[in-house]
Coordinates of C-alpha atoms and ligand atoms in Angstrom, one line a residue:
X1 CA 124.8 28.9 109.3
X2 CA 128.2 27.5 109.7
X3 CA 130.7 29.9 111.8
X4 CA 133.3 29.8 107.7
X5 CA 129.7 30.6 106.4
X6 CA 129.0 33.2 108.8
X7 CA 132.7 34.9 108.1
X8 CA 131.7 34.9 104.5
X9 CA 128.8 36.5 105.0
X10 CA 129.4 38.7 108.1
X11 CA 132.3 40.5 105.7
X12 CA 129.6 41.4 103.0
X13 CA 127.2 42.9 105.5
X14 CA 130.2 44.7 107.3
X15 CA 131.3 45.9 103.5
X16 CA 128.1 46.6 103.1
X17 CA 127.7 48.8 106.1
X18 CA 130.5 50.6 105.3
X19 CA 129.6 51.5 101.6
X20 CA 126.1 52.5 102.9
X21 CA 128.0 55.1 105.7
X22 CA 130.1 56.0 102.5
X23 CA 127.6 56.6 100.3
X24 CA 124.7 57.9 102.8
X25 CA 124.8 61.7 101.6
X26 CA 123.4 60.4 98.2
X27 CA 120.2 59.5 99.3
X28 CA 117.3 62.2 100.1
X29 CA 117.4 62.6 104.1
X30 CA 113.7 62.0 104.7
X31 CA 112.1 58.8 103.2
X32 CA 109.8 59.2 100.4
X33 CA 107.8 56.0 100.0
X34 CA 103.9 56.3 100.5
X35 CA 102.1 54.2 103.2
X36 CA 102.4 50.7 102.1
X37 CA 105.1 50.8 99.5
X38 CA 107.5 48.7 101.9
X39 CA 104.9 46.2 102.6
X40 CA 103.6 45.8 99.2
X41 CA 106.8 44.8 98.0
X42 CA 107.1 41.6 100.3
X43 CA 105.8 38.1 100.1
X44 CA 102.5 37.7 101.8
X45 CA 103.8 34.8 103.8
X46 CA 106.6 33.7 105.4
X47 CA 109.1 31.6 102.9
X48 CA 108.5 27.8 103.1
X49 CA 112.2 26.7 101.9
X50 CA 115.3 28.8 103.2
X51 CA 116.2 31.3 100.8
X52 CA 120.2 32.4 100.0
X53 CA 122.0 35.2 102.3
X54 CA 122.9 36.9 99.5
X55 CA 119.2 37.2 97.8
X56 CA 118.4 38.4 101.5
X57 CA 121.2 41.1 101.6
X58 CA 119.9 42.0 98.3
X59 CA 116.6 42.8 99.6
X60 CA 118.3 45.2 102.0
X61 CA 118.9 47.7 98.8
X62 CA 116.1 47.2 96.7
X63 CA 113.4 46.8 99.2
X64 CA 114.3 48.4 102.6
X65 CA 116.4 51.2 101.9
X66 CA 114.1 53.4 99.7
X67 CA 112.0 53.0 103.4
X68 CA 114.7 54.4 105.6
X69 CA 115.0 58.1 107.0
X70 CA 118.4 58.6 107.1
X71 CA 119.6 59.3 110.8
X72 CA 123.4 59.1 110.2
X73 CA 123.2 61.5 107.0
X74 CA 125.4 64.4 108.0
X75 CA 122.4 66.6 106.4
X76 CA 119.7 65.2 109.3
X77 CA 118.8 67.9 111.9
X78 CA 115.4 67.0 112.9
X79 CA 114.3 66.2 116.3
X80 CA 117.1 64.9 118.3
X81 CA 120.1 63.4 116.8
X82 CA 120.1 59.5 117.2
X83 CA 124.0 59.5 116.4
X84 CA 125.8 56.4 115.8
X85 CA 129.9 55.8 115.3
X86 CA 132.1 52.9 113.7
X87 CA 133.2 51.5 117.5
X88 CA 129.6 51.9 118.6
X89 CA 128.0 49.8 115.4
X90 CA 130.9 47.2 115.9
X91 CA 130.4 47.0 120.1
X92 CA 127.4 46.3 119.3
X93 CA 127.9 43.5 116.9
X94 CA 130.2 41.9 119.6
X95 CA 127.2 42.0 121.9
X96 CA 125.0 40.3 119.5
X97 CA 127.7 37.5 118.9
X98 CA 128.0 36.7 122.6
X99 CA 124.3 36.9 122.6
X100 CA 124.1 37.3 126.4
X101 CA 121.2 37.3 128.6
X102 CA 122.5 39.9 131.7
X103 CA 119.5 39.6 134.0
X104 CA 121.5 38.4 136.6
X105 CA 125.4 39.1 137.8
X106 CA 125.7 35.0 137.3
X107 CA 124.2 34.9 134.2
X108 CA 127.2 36.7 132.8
X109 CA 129.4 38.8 135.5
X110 CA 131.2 41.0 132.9
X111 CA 128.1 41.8 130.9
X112 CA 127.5 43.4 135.3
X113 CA 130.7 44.6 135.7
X114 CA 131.2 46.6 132.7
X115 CA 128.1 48.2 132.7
X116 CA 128.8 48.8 136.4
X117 CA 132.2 50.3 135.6
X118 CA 131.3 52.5 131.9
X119 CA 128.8 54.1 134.3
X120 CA 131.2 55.1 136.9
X121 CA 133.4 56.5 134.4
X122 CA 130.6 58.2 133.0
X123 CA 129.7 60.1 136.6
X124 CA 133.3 62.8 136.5
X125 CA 133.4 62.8 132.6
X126 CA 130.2 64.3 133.2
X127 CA 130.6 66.0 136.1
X128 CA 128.2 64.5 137.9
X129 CA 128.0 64.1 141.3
X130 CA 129.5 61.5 143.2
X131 CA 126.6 59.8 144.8
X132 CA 125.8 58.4 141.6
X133 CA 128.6 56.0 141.5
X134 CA 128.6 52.7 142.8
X135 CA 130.9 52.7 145.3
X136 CA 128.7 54.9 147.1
X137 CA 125.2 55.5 148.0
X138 CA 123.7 55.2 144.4
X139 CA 124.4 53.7 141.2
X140 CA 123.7 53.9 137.1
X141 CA 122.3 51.2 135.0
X142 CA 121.8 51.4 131.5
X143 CA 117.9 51.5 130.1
X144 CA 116.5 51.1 126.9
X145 CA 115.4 54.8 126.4
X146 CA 114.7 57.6 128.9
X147 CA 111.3 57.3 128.8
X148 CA 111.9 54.0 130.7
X149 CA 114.1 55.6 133.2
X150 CA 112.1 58.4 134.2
X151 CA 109.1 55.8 134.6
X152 CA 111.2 53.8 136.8
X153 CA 112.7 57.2 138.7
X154 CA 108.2 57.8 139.0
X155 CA 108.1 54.7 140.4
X156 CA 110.6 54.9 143.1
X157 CA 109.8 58.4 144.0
X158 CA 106.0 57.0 144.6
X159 CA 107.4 53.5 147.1
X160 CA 109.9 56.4 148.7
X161 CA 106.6 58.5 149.1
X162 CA 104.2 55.8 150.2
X163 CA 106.6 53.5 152.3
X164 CA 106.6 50.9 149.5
X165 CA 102.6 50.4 150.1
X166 CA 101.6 51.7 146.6
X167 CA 103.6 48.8 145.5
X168 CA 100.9 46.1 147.3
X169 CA 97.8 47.9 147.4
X170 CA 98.0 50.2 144.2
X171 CA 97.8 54.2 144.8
X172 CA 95.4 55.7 146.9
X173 CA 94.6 58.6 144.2
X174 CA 96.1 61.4 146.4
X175 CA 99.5 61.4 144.6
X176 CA 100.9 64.1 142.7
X177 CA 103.5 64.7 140.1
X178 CA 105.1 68.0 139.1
X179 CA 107.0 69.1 135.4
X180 CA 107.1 71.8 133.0
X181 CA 104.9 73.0 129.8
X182 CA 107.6 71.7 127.8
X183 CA 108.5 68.6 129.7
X184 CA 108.9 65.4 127.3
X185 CA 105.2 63.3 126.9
X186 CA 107.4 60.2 128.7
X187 CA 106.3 61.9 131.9
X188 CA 102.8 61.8 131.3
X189 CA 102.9 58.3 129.8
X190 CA 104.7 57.4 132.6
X191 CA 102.0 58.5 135.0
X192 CA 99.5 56.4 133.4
X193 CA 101.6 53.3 133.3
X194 CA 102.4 54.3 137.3
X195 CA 98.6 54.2 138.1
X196 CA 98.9 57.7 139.3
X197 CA 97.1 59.2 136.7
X198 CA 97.8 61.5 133.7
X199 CA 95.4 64.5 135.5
X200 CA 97.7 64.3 138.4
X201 CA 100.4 65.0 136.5
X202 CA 100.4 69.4 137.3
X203 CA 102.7 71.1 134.0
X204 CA 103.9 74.1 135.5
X205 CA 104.3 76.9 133.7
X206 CA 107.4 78.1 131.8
X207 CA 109.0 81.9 131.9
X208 CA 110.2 83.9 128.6
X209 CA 113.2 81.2 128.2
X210 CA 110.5 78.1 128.0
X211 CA 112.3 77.0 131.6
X212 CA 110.3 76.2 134.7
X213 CA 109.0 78.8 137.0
X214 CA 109.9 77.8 140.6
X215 CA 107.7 80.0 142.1
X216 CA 104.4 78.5 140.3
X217 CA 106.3 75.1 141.0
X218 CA 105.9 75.5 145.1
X219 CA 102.5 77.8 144.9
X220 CA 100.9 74.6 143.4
X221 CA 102.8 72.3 145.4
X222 CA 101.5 74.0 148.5
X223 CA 98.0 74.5 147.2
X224 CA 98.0 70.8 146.6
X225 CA 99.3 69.8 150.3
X226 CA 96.6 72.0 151.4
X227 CA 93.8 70.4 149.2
X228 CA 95.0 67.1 151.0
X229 CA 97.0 65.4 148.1
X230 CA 100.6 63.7 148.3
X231 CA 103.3 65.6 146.4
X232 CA 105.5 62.7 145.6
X233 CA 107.9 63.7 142.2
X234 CA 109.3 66.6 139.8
X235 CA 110.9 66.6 136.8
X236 CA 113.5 69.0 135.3
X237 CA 114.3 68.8 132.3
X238 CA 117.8 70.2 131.1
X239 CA 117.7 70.7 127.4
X240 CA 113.7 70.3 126.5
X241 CA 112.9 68.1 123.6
X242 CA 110.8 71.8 122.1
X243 CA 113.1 74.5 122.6
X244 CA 116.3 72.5 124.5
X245 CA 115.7 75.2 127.8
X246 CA 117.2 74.5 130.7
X247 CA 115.1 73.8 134.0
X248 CA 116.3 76.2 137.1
X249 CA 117.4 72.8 138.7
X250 CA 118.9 74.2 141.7
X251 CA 115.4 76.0 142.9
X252 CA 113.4 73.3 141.8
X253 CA 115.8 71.3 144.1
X254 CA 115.3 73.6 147.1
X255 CA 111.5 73.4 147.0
X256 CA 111.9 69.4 146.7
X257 CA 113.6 69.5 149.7
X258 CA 111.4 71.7 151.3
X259 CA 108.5 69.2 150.8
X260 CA 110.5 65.6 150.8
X261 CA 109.6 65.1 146.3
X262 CA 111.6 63.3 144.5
X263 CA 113.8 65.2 141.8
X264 CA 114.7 63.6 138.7
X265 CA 116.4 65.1 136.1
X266 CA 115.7 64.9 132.6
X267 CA 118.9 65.3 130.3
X268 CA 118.0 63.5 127.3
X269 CA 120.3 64.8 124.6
X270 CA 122.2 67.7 126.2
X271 CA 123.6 65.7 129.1
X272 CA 126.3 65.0 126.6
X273 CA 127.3 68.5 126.7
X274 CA 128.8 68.2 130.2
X275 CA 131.9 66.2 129.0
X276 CA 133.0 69.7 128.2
X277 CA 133.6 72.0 131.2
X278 CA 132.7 74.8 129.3
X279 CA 129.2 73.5 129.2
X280 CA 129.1 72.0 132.6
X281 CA 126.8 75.0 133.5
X282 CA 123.8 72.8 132.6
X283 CA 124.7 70.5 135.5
X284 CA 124.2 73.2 138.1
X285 CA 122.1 71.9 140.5
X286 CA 122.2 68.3 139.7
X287 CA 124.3 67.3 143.2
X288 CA 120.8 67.4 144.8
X289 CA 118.7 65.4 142.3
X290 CA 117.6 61.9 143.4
X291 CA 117.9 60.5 139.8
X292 CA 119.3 62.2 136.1
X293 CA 118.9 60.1 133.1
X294 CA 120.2 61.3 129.7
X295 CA 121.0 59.3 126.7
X296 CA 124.4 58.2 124.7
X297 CA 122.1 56.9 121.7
X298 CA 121.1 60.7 120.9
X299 CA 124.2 62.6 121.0
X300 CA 127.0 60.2 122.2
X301 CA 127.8 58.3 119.3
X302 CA 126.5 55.3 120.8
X303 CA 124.1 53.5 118.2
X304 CA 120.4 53.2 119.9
X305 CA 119.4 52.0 122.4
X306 CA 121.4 53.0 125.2
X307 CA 120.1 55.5 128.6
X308 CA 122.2 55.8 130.9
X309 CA 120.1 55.9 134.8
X310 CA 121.5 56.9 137.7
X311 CA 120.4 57.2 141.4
X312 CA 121.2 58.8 144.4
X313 CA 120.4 56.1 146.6
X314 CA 120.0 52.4 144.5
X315 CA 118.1 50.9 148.0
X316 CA 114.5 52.7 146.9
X317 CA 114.9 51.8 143.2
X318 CA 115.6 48.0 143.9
X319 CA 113.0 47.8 147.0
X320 CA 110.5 49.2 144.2
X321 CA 111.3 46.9 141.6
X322 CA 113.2 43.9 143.2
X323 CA 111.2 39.9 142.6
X324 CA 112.8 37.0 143.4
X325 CA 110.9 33.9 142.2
X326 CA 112.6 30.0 142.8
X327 CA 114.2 29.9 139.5
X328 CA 116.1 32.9 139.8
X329 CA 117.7 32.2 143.0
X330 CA 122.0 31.7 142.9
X331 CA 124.8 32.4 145.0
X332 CA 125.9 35.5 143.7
X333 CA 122.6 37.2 144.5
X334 CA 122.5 35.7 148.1
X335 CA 125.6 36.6 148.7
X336 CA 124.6 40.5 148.6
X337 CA 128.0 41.4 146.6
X338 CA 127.2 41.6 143.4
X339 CA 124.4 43.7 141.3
X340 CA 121.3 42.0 139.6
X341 CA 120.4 44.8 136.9
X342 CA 117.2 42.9 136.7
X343 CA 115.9 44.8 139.9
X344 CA 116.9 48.3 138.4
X345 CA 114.6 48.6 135.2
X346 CA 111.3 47.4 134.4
X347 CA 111.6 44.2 132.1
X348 CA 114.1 41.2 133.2
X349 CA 116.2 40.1 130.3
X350 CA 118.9 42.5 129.1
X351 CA 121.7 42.7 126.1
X352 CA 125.2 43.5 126.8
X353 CA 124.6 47.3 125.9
X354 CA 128.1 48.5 127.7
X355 CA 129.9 46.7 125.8
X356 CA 129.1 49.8 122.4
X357 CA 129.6 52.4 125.4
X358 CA 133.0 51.0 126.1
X359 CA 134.2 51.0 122.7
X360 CA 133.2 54.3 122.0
X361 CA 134.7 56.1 125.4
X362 CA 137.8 53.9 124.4
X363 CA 138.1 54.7 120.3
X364 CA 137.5 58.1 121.0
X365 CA 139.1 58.7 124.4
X366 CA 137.1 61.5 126.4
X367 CA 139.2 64.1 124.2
X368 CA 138.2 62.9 121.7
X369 CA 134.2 63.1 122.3
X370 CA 134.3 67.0 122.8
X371 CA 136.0 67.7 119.9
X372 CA 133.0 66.8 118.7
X373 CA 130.5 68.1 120.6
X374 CA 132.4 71.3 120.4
X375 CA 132.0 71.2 117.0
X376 CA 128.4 70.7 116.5
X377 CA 128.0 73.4 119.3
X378 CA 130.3 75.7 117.1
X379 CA 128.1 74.4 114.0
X380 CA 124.8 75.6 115.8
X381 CA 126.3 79.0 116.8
X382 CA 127.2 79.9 113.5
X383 CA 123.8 79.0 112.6
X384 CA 122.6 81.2 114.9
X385 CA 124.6 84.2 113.7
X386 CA 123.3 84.0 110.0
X387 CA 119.6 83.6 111.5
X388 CA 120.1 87.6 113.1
X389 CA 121.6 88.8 110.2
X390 CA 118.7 87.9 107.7
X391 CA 115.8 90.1 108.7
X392 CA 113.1 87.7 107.3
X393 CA 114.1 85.5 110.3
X394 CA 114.1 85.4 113.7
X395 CA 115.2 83.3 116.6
X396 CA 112.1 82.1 118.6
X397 CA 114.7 80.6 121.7
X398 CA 117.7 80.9 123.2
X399 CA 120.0 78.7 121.7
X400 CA 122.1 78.2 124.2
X401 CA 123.7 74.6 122.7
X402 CA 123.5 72.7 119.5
X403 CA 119.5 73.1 119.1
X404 CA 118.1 76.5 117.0
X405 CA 114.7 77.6 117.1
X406 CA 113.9 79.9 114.2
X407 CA 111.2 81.4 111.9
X408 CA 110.6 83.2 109.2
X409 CA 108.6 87.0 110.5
X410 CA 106.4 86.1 108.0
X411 CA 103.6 83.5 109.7
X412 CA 102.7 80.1 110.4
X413 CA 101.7 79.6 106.7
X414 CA 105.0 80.1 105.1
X415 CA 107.3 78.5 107.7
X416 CA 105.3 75.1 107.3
X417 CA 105.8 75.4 103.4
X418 CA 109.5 76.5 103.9
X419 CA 109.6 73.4 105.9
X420 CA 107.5 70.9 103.8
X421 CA 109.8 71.9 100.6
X422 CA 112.8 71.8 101.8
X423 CA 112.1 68.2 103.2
X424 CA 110.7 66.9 99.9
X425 CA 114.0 68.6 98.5
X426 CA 115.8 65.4 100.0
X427 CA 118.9 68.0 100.2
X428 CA 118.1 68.3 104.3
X429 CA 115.8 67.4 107.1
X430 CA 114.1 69.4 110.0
X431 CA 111.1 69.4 111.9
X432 CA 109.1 72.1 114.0
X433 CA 107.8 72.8 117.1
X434 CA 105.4 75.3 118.1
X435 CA 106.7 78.0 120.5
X436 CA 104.3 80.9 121.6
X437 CA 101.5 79.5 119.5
X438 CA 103.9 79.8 116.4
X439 CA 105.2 77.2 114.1
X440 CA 108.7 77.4 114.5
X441 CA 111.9 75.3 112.9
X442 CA 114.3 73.9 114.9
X443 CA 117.5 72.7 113.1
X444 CA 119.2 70.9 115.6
X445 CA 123.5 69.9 115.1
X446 CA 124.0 66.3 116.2
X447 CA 124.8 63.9 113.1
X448 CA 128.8 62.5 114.1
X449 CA 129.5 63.6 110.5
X450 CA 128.1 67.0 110.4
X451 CA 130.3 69.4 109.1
X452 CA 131.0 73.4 107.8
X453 CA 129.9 72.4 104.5
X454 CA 126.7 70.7 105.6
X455 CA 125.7 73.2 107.5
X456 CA 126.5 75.6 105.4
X457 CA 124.8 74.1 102.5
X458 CA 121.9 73.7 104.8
X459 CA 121.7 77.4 105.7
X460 CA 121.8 78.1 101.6
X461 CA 119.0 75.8 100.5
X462 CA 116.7 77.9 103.3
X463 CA 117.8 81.1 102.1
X464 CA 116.8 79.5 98.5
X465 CA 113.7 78.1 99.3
X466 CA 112.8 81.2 101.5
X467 CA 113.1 83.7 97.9
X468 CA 111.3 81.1 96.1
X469 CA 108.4 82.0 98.7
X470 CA 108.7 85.2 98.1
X471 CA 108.1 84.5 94.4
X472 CA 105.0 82.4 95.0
Ligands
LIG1 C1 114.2 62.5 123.5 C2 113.8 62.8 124.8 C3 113.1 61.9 125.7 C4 112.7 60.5 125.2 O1 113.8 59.7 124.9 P1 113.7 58.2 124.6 O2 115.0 57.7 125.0 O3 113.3 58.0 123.2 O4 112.6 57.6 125.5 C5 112.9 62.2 127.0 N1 113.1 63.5 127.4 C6 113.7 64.4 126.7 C7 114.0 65.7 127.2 C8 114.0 64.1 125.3 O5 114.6 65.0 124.6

């Protein structure tokens, strides 16, 4: 493709973006194709002859789009929120036009430096604290997706443990790992990937709020040093994935000192909260965590993937995860001044992720970004006040952010159907947890271009839906 080619074409697929962004409220939120509808409508093989751009754009519409969920629909409050923005999409279009390799600070410094210098930025936007910037003890890196970082945090807090011999001779089976009920399934996949086991993996248990219990946290932690295992790592989460509950960092923190674990934080989505010091409450505690991870691609407006890791002290990460074969030697790294992201994650190749970061913290200026997260908080809040003023519902959490956990009174039975119709309605999309043994919905106010009316309309088609129950 010729670069006058490429212009052509790169227009239509930027128009096209645009229209689709335009026109994405049209469409039902939740795809409705069957298993195998996508598939069926493509060529068994691969093409033989190079087909036009345009018949392949075409595709796009006919084929693909009937198979999409649409994330960016303003009407989307399942899970979390895996936001997106204009400067985000087009940062990362940049990135895939330089189409750089940043293993290495040489094989690209800026692709380094940026990413070196978004993250710094990132630490008092945040409020976080200041051993995770660079200039001193510790450091951030962007990931692919938390569930990579908190591995690699697992992995670091196991070397830091074992003085780096796990690393050599694989774990002796004594290691132990501490997190919540509600703590995300990364943590679990992550200790079967670590070697360390999923059954030594101890979920404590949660109080009335769905948020850690410290006390059952050191009980078991003693009980273990006293059955002869190695307490090596806890996580705290701060904004569960269930019920978005909030960890008691700070006395989680106090007992990991106590007994030399690793704390690493788990702020997934709500970590975006913090760039509004009205919310910064969730960040109590955080100044004594050895690693935080949350992520811009749920809530920040930054189009996945993109985690942001940080560390209180970069030497155990990189002593865990550091290689240095022939063909990667250069200056730079011998020199010792620069950073090689390729010893901070687990794979070696890496885009130029910063780069959407960047344009997002730039287009929107920090201002900017907690308008709208404001907003979306404001959104959810008002949510929750038409939720206690219907009597057929009630709130199964506290909803202390942009996440609502609700229910009808009425049982498992008709909340799934509430759910399950209002889905297939197309008008809106939500998903469920289970919270007390009860199926709950969570509605959860994220999508950049949420608004009143959305969530208004939302709140409408369940009261709707709810009398048509009644009915039935
Ligand atoms: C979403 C979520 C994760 C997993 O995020 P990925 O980036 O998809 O790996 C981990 N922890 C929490 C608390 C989450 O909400």
């Amino acid at each position: 493709m010729s670069p006058e080619e490429f212009r052509r074409q790169g227009h239509a697929v930027v128009d096209w973006i645009a229209d689709y962004h335009s026109r994405v409220e049209s469409f039902p939120v939740l795809s409705r194709v069957q298993p195998g509808e996508i598939r069926s409508q493509l060529p068994p093989g691969a093409p033989e002859q190079g087909e036009a751009f345009d018949q392949i754009l075409g595709d796009i519409e006919r084929v693909i789009l009937p198979g999409i969920t649409h994330w960016q629909s303003p009407n989307f409050y399942a899970y979390f929120p895996a936001n997106a923005s204009g400067p985000a999409i087009l940062g990362d279009l940049v990135s895939s036009g330089l189409g750089v390799q940043g293993m290495l600070w040489s094989t690209s410094p800026a692709c380094t430096e940026l990413e070196t210098h978004v993250l710094d930025w990132l630490v008092p936007m945040l409020g976080l604290p200041e051993k995770f910037l660079s200039t001193s003890s510790g450091g951030g890196v962007i990931q692919d997706t938390a569930s990579s970082a908190s591995l690699c945090a697992l992995l670091a807090a196991r070397e830091r443990t074992t003085q780096f011999v796990s690393n050599r001779k694989g774990c002796d089976g004594r290691l132990v790992a501490y997190c919540s009920t509600q703590t995300h399934s990364s943590i679990e996949k992550a200790m079967k990937i670590a070697g360390m086991g999923s059954d030594d993996l101890r979920h404590i248990e949660v109080d009335k709020n769905f948020a850690m219990r410290p006390e059952a946290l050191a009980r078991h932690v003693e009980r273990d040093i006293k059955a002869g295992l190695i307490p090596c790592f806890v996580c705290a989460t701060v904004g569960t994935t269930s019920s978005n509950a909030i960890d008691p960092v700070r006395e989680i923190a106090r007992i990991c000192r106590d007994h030399n674990l690793w704390l690493h934080v788990d702020s997934a989505m709500s970590g975006t909260a913090a760039l509004c010091p009205e919310f910064r409450f969730i960040n109590d505690g955080v100044e004594f965590a050895d690693s935080y991870t949350f992520n811009p691609h749920k809530w920040m407006f930054t189009n996945f993937d993109c985690n942001c890791f940080y560390v209180a002290d970069r030497k155990h990460l990189i002593q865990t995860l550091s290689i240095l074969p022939e063909y990667l030697r250069n200056q730079g790294t011998e020199s010792g001044a620069v950073i090689d992201y390729r010893d901070w994650h687990i794979q070696l190749g890496r885009r130029f992720r910063s780069l959407k970061l960047w344009f997002v913290i730039r287009y929107y200026g920090i201002e900017g970004l907690r308008h709208h997260i404001r907003e979306h908080v404001r959104l959810a809040q008002q949510f929750v006040a038409w939720v206690r003023d219907d009597s057929r519902f009630e709130l199964a959490a506290p909803a202390q952010l942009n996440l609502v956990c609700f229910r009808l009174r009425s049982g498992d039975h008709a909340n799934q159907l509430l759910m399950d119709r209002l889905n297939r309605s197309g008008d809106l999309y939500l998903t469920h947890t289970k919270l007390d043994g009860k199926f709950t919905l969570r509605l959860c106010v994220g999508q950049t271009n949420t608004q009143a009316r959305h969530v208004e309309r939302a709140w409408q088609r369940i009261q709707q839906e709810t009398g048509k129950l009644g009915n039935s």
